[in-house]
Coordinates of N, CA and C in Angstrom, one line a residue:
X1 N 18.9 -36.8 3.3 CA 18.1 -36.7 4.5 C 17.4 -38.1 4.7
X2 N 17.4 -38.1 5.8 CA 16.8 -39.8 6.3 C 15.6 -39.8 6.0
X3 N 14.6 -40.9 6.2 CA 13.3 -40.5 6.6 C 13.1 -39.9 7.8
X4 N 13.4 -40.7 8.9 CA 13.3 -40.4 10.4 C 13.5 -39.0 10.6
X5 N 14.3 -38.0 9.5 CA 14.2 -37.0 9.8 C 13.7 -35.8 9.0
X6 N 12.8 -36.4 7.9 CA 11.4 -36.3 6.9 C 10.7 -36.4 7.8
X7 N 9.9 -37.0 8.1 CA 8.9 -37.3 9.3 C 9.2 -36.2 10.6
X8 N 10.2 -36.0 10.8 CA 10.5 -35.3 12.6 C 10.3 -33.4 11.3
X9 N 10.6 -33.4 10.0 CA 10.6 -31.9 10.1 C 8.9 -31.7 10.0
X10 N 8.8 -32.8 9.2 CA 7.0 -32.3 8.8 C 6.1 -32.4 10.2
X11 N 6.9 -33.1 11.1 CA 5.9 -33.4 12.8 C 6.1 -31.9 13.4
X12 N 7.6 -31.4 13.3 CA 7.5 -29.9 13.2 C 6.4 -29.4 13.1
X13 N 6.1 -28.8 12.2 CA 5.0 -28.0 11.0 C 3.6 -28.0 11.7
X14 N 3.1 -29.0 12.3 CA 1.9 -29.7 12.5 C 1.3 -28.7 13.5
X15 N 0.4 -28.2 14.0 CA -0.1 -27.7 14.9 C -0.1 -28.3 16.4
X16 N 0.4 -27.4 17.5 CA 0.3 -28.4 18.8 C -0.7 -29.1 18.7
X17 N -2.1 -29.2 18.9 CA -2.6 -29.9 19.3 C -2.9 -31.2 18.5
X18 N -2.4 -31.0 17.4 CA -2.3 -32.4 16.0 C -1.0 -33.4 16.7
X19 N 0.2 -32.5 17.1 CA 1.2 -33.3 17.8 C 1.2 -34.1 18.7
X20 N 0.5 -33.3 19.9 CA -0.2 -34.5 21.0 C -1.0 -35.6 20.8
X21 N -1.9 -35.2 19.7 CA -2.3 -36.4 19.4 C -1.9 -37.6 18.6
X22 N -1.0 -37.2 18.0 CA 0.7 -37.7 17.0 C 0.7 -38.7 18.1
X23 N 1.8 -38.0 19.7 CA 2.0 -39.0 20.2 C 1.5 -39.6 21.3
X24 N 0.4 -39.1 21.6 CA -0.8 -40.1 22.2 C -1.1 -41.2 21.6
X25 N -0.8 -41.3 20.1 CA -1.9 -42.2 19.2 C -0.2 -43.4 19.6
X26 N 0.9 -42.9 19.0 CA 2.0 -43.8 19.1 C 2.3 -44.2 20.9
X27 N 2.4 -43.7 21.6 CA 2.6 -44.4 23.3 C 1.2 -45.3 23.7
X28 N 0.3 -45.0 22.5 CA -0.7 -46.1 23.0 C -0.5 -47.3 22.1
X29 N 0.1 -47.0 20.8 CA 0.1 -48.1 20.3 C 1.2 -48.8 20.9
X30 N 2.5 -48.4 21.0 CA 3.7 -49.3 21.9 C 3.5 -50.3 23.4
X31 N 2.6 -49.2 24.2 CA 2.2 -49.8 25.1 C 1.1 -51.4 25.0
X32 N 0.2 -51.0 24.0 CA -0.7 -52.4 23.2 C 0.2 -53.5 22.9
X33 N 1.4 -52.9 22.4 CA 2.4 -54.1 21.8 C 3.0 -54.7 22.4
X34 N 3.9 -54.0 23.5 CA 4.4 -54.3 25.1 C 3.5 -55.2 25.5
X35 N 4.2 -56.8 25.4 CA 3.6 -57.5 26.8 C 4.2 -57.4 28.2
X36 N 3.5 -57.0 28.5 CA 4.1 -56.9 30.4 C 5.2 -57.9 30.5
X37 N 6.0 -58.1 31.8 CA 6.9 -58.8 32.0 C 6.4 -59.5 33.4
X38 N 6.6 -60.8 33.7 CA 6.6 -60.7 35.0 C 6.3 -60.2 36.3
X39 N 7.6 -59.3 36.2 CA 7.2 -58.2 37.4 C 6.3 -57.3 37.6
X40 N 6.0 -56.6 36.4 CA 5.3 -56.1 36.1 C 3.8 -56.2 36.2
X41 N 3.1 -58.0 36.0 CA 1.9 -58.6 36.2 C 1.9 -59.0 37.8
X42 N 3.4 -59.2 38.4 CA 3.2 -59.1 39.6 C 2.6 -57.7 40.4
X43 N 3.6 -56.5 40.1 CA 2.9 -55.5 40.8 C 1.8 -55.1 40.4
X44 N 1.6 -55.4 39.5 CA -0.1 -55.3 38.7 C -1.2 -55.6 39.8
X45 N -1.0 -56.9 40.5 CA -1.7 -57.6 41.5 C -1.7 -57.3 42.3
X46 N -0.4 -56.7 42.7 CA -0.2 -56.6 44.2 C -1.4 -55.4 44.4
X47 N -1.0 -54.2 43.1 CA -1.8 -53.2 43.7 C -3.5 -53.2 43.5
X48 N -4.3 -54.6 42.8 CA -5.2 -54.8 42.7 C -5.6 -55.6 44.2
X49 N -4.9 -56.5 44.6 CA -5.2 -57.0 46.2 C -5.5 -55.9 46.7
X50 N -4.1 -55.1 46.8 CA -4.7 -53.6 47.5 C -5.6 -52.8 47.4
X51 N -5.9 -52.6 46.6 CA -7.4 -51.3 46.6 C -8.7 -53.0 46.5
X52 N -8.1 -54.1 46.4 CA -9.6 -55.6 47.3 C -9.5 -54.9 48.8
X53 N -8.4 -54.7 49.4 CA -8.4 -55.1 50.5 C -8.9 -53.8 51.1
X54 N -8.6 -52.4 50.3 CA -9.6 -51.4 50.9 C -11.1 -51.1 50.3
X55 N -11.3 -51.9 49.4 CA -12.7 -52.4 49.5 C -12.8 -51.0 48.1
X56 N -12.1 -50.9 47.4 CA -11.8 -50.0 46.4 C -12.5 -51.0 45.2
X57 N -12.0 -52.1 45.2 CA -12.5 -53.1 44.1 C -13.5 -54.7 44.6
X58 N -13.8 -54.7 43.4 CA -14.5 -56.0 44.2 C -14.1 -56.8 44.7
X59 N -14.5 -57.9 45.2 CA -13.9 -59.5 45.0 C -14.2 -60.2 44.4
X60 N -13.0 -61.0 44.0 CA -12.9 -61.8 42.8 C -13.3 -63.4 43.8
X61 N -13.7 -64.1 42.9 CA -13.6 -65.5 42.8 C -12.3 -66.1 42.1
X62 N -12.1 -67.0 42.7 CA -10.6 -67.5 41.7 C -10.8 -68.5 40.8
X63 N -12.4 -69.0 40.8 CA -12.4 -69.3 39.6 C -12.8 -68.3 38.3
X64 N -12.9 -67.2 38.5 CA -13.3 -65.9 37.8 C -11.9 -65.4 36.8
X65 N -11.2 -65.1 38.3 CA -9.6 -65.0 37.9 C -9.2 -65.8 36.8
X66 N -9.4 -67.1 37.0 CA -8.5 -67.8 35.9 C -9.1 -68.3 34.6
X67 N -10.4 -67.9 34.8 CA -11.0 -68.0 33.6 C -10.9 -66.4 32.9
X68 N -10.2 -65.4 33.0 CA -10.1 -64.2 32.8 C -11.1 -63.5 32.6
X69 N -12.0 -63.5 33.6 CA -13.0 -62.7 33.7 C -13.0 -61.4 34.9

């Protein structure tokens, strides 16, 4: 028996709500590790201009922006 499937019987066993938190704790850590791509930092912006432009978020200064504040 593998590990991977040591680990998947004992994740079994676990009580639902120990499981969710199993993989809440792992899709947060992957996503932390994930650097965005590109596109990704693009649409990121796009939809931050968006909710600037309905006045959902504040305005930025661009020298604010690039000092990453």
């Amino acid at each position: 028996m593998s590990t991977a499937q040591i680990i998947y019987e004992q994740y079994k066993v676990l009580p639902k709500r120990v499981r969710q938190e199993l993989k809440a704790l792992i899709i947060k850590e992957e996503e932390e590790e994930k650097p965005m791509s590109l596109m990704e930092e693009i649409e990121e912006s796009l939809k931050q201009v968006k909710l600037i432009r309905e006045g959902k978020l504040p305005k930025k200064n661009m020298r604010d922006v690039l000092n990453g504040e």
